[in-house]
XYZ file of C-alpha atoms in Angstrom:
647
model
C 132.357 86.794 83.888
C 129.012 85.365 83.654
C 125.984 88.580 84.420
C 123.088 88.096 86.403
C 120.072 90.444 86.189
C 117.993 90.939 89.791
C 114.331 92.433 89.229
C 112.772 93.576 92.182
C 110.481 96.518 93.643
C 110.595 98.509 96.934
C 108.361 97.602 99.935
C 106.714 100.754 99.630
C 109.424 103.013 100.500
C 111.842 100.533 101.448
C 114.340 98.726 99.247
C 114.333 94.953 99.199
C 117.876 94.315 100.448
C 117.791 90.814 101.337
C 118.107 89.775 97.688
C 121.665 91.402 96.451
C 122.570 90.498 99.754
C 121.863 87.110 99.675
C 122.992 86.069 95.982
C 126.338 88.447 96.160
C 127.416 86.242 99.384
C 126.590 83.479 97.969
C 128.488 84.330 94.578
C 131.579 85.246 97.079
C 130.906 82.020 99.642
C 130.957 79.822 96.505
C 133.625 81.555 94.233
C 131.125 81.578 91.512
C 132.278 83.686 88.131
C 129.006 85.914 88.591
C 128.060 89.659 88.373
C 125.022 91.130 89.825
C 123.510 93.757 88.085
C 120.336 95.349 90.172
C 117.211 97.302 88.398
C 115.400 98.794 91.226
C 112.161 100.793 91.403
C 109.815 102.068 93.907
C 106.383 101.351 92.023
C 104.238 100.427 94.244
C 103.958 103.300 97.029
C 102.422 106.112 94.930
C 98.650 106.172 93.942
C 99.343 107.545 90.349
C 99.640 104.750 88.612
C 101.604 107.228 85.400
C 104.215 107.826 88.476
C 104.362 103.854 88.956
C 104.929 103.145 85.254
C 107.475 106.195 85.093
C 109.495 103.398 87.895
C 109.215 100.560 85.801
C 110.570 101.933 83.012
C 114.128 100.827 84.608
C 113.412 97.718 83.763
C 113.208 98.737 79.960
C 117.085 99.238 80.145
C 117.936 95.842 80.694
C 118.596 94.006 77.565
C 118.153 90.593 78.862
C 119.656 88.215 76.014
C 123.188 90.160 77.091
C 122.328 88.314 80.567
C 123.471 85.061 81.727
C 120.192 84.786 84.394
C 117.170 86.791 85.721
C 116.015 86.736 89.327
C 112.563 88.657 89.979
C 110.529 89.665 92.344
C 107.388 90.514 91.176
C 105.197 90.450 94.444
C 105.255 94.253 95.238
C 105.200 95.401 91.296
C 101.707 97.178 91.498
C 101.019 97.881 87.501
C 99.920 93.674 85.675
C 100.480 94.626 82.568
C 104.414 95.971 83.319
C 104.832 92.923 84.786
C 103.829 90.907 82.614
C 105.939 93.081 79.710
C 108.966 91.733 82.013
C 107.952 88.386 81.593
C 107.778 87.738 78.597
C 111.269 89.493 77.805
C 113.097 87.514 80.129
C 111.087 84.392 78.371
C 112.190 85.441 74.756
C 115.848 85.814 75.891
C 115.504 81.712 77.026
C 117.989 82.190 79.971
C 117.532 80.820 83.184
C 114.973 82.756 85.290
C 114.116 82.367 89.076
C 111.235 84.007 91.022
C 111.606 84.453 94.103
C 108.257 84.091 96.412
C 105.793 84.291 93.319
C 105.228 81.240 91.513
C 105.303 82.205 87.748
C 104.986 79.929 84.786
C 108.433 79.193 83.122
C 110.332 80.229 85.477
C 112.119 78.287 88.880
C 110.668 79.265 92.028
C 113.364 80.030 95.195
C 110.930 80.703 98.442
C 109.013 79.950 100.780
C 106.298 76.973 101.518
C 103.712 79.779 102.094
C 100.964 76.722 102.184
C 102.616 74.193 104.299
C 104.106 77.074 106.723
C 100.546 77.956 107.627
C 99.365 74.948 107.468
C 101.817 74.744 110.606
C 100.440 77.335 112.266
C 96.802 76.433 112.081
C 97.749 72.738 113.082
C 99.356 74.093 116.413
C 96.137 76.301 117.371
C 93.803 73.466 116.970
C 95.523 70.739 118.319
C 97.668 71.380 120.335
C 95.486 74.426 122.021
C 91.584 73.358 120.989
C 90.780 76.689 119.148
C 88.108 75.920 116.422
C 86.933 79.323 115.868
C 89.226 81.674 113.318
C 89.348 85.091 112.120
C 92.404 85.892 109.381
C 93.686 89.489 108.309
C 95.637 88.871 104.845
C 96.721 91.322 102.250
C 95.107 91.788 98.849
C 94.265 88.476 97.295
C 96.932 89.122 94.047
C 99.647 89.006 96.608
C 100.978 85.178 95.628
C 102.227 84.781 99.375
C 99.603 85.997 101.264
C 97.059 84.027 99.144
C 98.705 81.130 99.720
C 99.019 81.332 103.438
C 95.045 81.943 103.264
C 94.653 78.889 101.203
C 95.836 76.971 104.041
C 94.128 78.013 106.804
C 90.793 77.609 104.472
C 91.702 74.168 103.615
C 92.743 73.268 106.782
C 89.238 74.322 108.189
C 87.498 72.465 105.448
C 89.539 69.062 106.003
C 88.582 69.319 109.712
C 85.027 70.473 109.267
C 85.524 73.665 111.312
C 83.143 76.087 109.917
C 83.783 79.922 108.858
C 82.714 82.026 106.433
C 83.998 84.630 103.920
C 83.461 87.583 106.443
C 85.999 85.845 108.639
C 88.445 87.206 106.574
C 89.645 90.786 105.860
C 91.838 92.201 103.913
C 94.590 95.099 102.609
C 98.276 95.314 103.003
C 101.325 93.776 105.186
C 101.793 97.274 107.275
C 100.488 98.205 110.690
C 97.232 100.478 109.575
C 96.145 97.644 107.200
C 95.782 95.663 110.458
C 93.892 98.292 111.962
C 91.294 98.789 109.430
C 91.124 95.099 109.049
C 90.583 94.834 112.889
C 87.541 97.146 113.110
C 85.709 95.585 110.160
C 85.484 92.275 111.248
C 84.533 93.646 114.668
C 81.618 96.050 113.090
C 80.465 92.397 110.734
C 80.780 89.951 114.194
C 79.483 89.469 117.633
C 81.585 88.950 120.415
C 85.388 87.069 119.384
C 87.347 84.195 117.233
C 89.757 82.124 119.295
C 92.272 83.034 117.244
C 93.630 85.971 114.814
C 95.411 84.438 112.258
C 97.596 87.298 110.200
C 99.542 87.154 107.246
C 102.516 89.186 108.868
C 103.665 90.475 112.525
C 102.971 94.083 111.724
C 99.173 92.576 110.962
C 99.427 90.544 114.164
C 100.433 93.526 116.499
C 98.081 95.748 115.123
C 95.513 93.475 116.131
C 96.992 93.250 119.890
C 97.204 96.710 120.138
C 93.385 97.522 118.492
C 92.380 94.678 121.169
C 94.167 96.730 123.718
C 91.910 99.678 123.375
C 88.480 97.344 124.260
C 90.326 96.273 127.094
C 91.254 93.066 125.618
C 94.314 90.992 126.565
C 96.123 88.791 124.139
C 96.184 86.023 124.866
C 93.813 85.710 127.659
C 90.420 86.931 125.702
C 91.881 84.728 122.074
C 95.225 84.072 120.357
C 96.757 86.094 117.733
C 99.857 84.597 114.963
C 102.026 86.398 112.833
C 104.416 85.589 110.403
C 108.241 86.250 108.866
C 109.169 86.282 112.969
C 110.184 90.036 112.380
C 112.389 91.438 115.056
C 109.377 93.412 117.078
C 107.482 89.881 117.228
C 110.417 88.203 119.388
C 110.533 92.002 121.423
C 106.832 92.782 121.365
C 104.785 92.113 124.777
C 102.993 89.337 124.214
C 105.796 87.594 122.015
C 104.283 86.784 118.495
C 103.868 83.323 117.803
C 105.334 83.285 113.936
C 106.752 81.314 111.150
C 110.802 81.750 110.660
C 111.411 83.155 107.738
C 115.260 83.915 106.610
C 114.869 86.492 103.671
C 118.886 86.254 103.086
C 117.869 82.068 102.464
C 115.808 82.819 99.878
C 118.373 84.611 98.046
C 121.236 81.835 98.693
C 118.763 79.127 97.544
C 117.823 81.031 94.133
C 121.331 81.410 93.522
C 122.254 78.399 94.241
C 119.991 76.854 91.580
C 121.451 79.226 88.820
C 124.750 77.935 89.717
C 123.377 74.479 89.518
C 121.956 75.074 86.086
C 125.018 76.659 84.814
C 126.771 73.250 85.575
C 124.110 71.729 83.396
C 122.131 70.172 86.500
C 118.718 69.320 86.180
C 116.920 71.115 89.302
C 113.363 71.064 90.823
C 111.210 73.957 89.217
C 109.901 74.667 92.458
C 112.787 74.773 95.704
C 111.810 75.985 98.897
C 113.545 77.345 102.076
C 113.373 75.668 105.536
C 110.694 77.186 108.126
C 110.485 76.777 111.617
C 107.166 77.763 113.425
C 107.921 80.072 116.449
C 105.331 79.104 118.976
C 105.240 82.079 121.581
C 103.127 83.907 124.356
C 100.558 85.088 121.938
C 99.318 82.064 121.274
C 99.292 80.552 124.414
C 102.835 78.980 124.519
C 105.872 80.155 126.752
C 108.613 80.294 124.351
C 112.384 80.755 124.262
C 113.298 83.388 126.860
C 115.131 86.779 125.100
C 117.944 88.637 126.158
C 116.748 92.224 127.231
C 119.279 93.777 127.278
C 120.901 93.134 123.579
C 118.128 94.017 122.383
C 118.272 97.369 124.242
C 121.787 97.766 123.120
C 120.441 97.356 119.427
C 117.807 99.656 119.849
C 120.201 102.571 121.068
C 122.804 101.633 118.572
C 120.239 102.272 115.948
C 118.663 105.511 117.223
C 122.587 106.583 117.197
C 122.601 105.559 113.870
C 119.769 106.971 112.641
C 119.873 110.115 114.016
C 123.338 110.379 112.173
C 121.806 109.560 109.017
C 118.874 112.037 109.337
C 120.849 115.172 110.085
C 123.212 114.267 107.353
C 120.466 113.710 105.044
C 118.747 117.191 105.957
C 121.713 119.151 105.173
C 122.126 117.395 102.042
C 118.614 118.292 101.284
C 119.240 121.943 102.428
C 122.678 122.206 100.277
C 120.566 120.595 97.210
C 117.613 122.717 97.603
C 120.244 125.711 96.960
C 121.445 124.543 93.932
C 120.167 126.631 90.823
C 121.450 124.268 88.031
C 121.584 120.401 87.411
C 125.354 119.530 87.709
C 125.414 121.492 91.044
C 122.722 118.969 92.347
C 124.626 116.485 91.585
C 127.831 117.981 92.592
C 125.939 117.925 96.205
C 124.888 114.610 95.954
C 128.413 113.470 95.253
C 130.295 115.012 98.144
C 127.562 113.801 100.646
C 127.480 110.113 99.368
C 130.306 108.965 101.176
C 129.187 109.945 104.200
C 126.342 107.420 103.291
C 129.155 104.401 102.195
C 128.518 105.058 98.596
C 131.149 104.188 96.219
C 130.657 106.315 92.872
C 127.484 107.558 91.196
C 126.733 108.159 87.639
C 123.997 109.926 86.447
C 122.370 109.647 82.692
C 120.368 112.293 82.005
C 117.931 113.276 78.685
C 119.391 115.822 77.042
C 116.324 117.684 76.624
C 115.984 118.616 81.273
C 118.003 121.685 79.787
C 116.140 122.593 76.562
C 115.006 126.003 79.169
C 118.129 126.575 80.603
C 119.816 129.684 79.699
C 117.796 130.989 77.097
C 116.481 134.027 76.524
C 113.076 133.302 74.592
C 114.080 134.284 71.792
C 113.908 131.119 69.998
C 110.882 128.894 69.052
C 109.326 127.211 72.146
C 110.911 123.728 71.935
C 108.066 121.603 74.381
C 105.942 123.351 76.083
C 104.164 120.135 77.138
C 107.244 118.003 77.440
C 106.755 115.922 74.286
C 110.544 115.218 74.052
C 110.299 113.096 76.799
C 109.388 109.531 76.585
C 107.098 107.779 78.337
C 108.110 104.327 77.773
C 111.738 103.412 76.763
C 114.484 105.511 76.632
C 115.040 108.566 74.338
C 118.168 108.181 71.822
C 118.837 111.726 73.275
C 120.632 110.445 76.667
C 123.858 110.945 77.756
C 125.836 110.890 80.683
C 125.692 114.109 82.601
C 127.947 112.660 85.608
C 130.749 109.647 85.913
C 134.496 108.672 87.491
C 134.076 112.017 89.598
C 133.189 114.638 86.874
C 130.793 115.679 84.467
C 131.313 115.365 81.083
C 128.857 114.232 77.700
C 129.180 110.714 75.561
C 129.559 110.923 71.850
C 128.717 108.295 69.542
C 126.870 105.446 70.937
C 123.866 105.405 72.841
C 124.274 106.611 76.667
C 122.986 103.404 77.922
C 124.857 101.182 75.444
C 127.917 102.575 76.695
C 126.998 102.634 80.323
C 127.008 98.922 80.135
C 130.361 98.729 78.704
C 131.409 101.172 81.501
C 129.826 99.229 84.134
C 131.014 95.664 82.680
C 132.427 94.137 86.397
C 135.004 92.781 86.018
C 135.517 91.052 90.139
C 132.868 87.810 91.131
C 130.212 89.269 93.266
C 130.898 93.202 92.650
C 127.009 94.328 92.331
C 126.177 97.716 90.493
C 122.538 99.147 90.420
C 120.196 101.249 88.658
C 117.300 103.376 89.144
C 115.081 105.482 87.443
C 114.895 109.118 87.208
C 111.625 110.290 86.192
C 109.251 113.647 86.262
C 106.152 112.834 86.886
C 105.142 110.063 84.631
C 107.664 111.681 81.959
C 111.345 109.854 81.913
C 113.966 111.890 82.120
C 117.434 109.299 82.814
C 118.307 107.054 85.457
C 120.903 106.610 88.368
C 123.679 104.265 88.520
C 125.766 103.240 91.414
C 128.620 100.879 92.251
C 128.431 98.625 95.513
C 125.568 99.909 96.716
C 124.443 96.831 98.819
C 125.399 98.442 102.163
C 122.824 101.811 100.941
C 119.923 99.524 100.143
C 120.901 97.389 103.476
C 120.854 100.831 105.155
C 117.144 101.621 103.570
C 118.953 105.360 102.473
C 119.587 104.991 99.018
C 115.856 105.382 97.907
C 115.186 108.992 99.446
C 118.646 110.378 98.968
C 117.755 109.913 94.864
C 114.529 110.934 95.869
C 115.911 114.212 97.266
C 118.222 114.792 93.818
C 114.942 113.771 91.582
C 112.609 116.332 93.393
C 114.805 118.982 92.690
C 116.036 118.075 89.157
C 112.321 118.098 88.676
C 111.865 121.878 89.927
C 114.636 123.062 88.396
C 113.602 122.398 84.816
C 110.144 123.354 85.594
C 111.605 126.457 86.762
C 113.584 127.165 83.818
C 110.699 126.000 81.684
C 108.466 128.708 83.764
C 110.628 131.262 83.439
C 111.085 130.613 79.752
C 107.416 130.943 79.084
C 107.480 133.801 80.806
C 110.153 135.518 78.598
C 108.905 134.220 75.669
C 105.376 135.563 76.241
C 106.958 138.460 77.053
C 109.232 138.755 73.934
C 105.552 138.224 72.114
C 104.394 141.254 73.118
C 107.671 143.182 72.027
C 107.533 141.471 68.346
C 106.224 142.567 64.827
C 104.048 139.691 63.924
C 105.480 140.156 60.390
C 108.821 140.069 60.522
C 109.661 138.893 63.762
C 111.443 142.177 64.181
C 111.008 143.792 67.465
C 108.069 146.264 67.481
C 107.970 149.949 69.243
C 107.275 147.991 72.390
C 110.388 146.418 72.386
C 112.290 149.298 70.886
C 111.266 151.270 74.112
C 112.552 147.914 76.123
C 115.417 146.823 74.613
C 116.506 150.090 72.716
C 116.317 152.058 75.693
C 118.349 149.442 77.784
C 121.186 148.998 75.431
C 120.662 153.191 75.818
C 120.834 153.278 78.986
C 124.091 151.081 79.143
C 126.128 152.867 76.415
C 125.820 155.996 78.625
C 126.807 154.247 81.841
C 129.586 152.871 79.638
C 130.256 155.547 77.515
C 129.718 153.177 74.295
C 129.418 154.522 71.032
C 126.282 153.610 68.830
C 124.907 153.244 66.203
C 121.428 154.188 64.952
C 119.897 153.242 61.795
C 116.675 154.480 60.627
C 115.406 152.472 57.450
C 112.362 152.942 55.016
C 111.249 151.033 52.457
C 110.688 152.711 49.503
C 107.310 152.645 47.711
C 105.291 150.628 49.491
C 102.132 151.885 48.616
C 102.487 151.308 45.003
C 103.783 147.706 45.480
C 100.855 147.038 47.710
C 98.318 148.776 45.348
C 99.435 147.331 42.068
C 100.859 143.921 43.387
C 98.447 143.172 45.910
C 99.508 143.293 49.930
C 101.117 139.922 49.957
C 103.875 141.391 47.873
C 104.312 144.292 50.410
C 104.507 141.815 52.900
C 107.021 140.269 51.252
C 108.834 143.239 50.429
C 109.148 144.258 54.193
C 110.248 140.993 55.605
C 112.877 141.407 52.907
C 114.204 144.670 54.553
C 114.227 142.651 57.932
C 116.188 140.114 56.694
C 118.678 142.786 54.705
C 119.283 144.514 57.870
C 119.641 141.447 60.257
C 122.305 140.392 57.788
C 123.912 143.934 57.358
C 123.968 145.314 60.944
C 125.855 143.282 63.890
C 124.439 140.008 65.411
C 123.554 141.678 68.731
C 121.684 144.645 67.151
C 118.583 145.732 68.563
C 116.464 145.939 64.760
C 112.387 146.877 65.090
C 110.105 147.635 62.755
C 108.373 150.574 64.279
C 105.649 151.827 61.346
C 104.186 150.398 58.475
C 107.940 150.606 56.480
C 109.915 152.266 58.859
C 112.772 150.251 60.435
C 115.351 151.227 63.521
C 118.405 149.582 64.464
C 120.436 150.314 67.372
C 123.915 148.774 68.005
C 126.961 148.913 70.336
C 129.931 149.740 67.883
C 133.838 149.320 69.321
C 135.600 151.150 66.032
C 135.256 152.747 62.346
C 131.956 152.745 60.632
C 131.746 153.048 57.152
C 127.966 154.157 55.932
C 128.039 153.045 52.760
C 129.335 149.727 53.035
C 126.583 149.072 55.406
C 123.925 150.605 52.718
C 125.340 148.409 50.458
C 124.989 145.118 52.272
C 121.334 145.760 52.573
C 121.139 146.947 49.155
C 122.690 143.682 48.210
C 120.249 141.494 50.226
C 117.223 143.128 48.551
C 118.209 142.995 45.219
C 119.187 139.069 46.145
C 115.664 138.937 47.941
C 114.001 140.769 45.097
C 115.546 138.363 42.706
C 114.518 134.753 43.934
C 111.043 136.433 44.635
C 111.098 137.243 41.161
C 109.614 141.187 41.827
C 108.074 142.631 38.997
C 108.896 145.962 40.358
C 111.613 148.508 41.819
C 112.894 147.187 45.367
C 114.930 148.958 47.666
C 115.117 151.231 50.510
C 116.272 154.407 52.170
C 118.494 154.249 55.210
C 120.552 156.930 56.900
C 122.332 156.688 59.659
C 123.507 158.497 62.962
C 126.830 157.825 64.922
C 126.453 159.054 69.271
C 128.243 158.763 72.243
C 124.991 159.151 74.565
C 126.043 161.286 77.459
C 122.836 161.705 78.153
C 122.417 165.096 77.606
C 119.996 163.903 74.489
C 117.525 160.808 74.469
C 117.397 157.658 72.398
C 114.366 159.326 70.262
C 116.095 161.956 69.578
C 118.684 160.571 67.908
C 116.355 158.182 65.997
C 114.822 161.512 65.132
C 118.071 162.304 63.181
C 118.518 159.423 61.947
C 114.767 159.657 60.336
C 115.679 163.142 58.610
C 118.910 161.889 57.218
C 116.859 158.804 55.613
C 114.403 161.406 54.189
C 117.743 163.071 52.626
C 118.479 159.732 51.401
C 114.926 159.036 50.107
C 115.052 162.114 47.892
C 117.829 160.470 46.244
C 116.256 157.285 45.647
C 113.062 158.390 44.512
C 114.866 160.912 41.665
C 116.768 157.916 40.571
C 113.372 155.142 40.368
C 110.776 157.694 39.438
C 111.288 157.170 35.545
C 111.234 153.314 36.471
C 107.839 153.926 37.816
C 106.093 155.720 35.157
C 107.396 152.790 32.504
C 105.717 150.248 34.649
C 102.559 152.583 35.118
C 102.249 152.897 31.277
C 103.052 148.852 30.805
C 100.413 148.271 33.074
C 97.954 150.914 30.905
């Protein structure tokens, strides 16, 4: 089953549906062995260009020499340089490669006659009308189509020796407010009015009826205005844009069409365009085809139905997701509501490090706190899928997306299975991939559905990471800088908690109370990094002699307290001897050159209450002293040998 790859962008906020469409009907019309596999982003709406890069970076998970073709549309892509990245990818893998509406060298072009169309359109206002004088409203000058359609009308002009000038023509975007702001500059920079508007688009061309409107102007009794794409609301708008025809879906058939024809080994025209028909109608002057009223009020109503639907199923969605306090029950959301919205299946591959915050305590060494793990470009090797076939689960092994392509290998000509990016900020973070999801993007509700999930993915883990700097700035203040050992602070915290809860529960615990011995001589005849030394050593005897969950501080310069739950016997000495143990280990790969150890003694309570947590550590301290005695009878004569070595 041969794979084709479809590149394309959003308009704005609104998915591009035309193209699957298009070349998965004509895969099924033409019972081609084909595969459609869609990378979709939504570049080109946002004004940080870091969040426009974080959408291409889709595009970076398609390995195209495992592709049997590319089609790409490149015309909304708002970041060069990731375009031209694309490019020359698809180039190196030497596959067949067809652009659709942007002529691009190398590749086959599948679109429309942008120059001849307008050429059209022009042609009709002067001759067959008499209009000499032109204004034009076009979008930015990078935009291939709308360049070309200005190319036109300028040569046009020139080959008939009409005159105009550069101020003539405005320009910004194909949307409504575009032709509003385009409107009011060329009326500020000219006296009185052209005969004509010529626009790149009908949402340019109404805006310019409706702008006119407000001066009291009447189109087209005061000049003519033209669109183009005849758009719905141009056949249903009062005055009826005159337009060019412009069948999206045809595009898509005819680019198709010619990767079928060079899979056959046909030699093809580089450059193939779809038919156009101009639509000469009551804003230009002409009468036109009359329109049926009353289907089109049916559609309208049909749609508000429709939409209205949609909307209040998409605001509880948002409302249940919003809820969620972890990242599977997002997506468990997500997934129950997507049927509602004719989804079929949804995997999501996440980077394992979204959760690097979740449940922890602090206690550990801050893994990111400026999101390093993330990548910017490319995907991490730390992906894997967090959601597939209706449960969530983890992949072993291979890479995440080396297996989702195996997963995802279709199997059926013109099944169609998309991807799109999952990104915080300009930081990636996984991607989304769903099954037949032509009738979503046909529906425009795929894009803010993963919108909604992304959003709150994204305050989740900055949430979590909150929270854990919070804790861990906290634990800070409760740790010995030393040892790492909780300090009287966190004694008074922690101790008293784990307290606190032994009386509730009527818990028995342990209290140890721990002392190095002769500090002051190791620090005076060794030097304080030796006494240093010899203290972290008693942390690390009694973290690896007292339980795992034991509260252990260092609460004076060699005084140590431990506190611990304990469900059954306790035998003293075998604890003192696993410290003892550790030190003399510790004392042996640090090679002292002097006595190490420590006194520890011990108390056993069942906290009623009747008696506080100091008090007890209080007994515990006078039992070490008892034990201290000992130790110092049996390492004084060790002491005065090393005094009179060192004489």
């Amino acid at each position: 089953m041969r794979k084709v790859a479809l590149i394309t962008d959003n308009w704005k906020q609104f998915m591009i549906s035309a193209w699957p469409y298009g070349i998965v009907d004509r895969m099924r019309r033409k019972g081609a062995e084909g595969t459609l596999y869609i990378f979709n982003s939504a570049g080109c709406w946002s004004l940080d260009e870091s969040y426009n890069r974080a959408e291409y970076n889709i595009m970076r998970l398609a390995d195209f020499t495992k592709f049997d073709a590319v089609i790409a549309d490149f015309n909304n892509f708002s970041v060069q340089d990731e375009v031209d990245e694309i490019i020359d990818r698809i180039k190196k893998a030497g596959i067949p490669a067809v652009s659709l509406g942007k002529e691009i060298d190398g590749f086959y072009y599948a679109g429309v006659d942008n120059y001849a169309a307008m050429w059209q359109v022009i042609e009709h206002l002067n001759e067959h009308h008499g209009m000499k004088r032109f204004w034009g409203i076009f979008a930015d000058p990078s935009n291939f189509e709308s360049a070309e359609r200005e190319r036109a009308v300028k040569d046009y002009l020139d080959s008939h020796n009409l005159s105009y000038s550069e101020n003539d023509f405005a320009h910004g975007d194909f949307d409504y407010q575009s032709g509003v702001v385009c409107y009011k500059k060329l009326r500020l920079t000219h006296e009185g009015f052209p005969d004509a508007f010529i626009c790149a688009n009908d949402n340019l061309a109404i805006s310019v009826c409706e702008e006119a409107a407000k001066e009291g102007k009447k189109v087209p009794r005061d000049f003519a205005v033209t669109g183009f794409d005849n758009f719905d609301k141009a056949s249903f708008y009062t005055p009826r844009i005159t337009t060019v025809e412009n069948a999206r879906e045809d595009i898509a058939y005819l680019a198709m069409d010619m990767i079928l024809a060079l899979w056959r080994g046909e030699k093809i025209e580089r450059k193939q365009y779809i038919k156009t028909e101009l639509v000469s109608q009551e804003s230009c002057g002409c009468h036109g085809d009359p329109f049926d009223m009353n289907q089109y009020l049916r559609k309208q109503i049909l749609s508000g139905v429709d939409t209205d639907r949609y909307e209040e199923e998409l605001m509880n969605m948002e409302s249940e997701v919003m809820q969620c306090n972890d990242a599977k029950s997002v997506v468990a959301v997500a997934r129950a509501s997507l049927p509602s919205f004719r989804v079929e299946g949804l995997c999501v591959v996440i980077d394992d490090h979204v959760f690097d915050y979740h449940d922890d305590d602090g206690r550990g060494e801050m893994a990111a706190p400026e999101l390093m793990e993330f990548n910017i470009k490319g995907y991490s090797s730390n992906m894997h899928v967090l959601y597939a076939d209706g449960c969530f689960r983890g992949m072993e092994g291979e890479k995440a997306e080396e297996d989702i392509f195996k997963k995802y290998l279709l199997e059926k000509q013109g099944e169609d299975v998309l991807f799109m990016p999952l990104h915080f900020g300009k930081y990636t973070v996984g991607y989304y991939v769903t099954k037949s999801a032509i009738p979503m993007m046909l529906s425009q509700r795929f894009f803010e559905i993963m919108r909604i999930i992304s959003r709150r993915l994204e305050e989740l883990f900055r949430s979590e990471k909150l929270n854990y700097v919070n804790v861990r700035l906290e634990n800070l203040y409760k740790r010995d800088t030393l040892t790492g050992l909780f300090n009287r602070r966190g004694i008074r915290i922690d101790g008293e908690a784990l307290y606190r809860r032994a009386i509730e529960n009527k818990d028995t615990v342990l209290i140890t109370f721990t002392d190095l011995d002769r500090l002051k001589y190791i620090n005076d005849q060794f030097g304080h990094d030796y006494g240093d030394l010899a203290l972290k050593g008693v942390a690390e005897s009694l973290k690896s002699a007292l339980n795992s969950d034991a509260i252990i501080a260092r609460t004076g310069g060699d005084e140590f307290v431990g506190i611990e739950k304990i469900s059954g016997p306790v035998d003293f000495d075998s604890i003192r001897e696993r410290i003892e143990d550790k030190m003399i280990d510790i004392g042996s790969h640090g090679n002292f050159a002097f006595p190490y150890s420590a006194s520890t003694g011990f108390v056993l309570a069942k906290p009623d209450g009747s008696k506080s947590l100091d008090e007890f550590i209080n007994d515990a301290d006078e039992k070490m002293y008892i034990e201290k005695q000992k130790n110092h009878r049996k390492t004084d004569y060790l002491t005065e040998m090393q005094d009179d070595e060192d004489e």
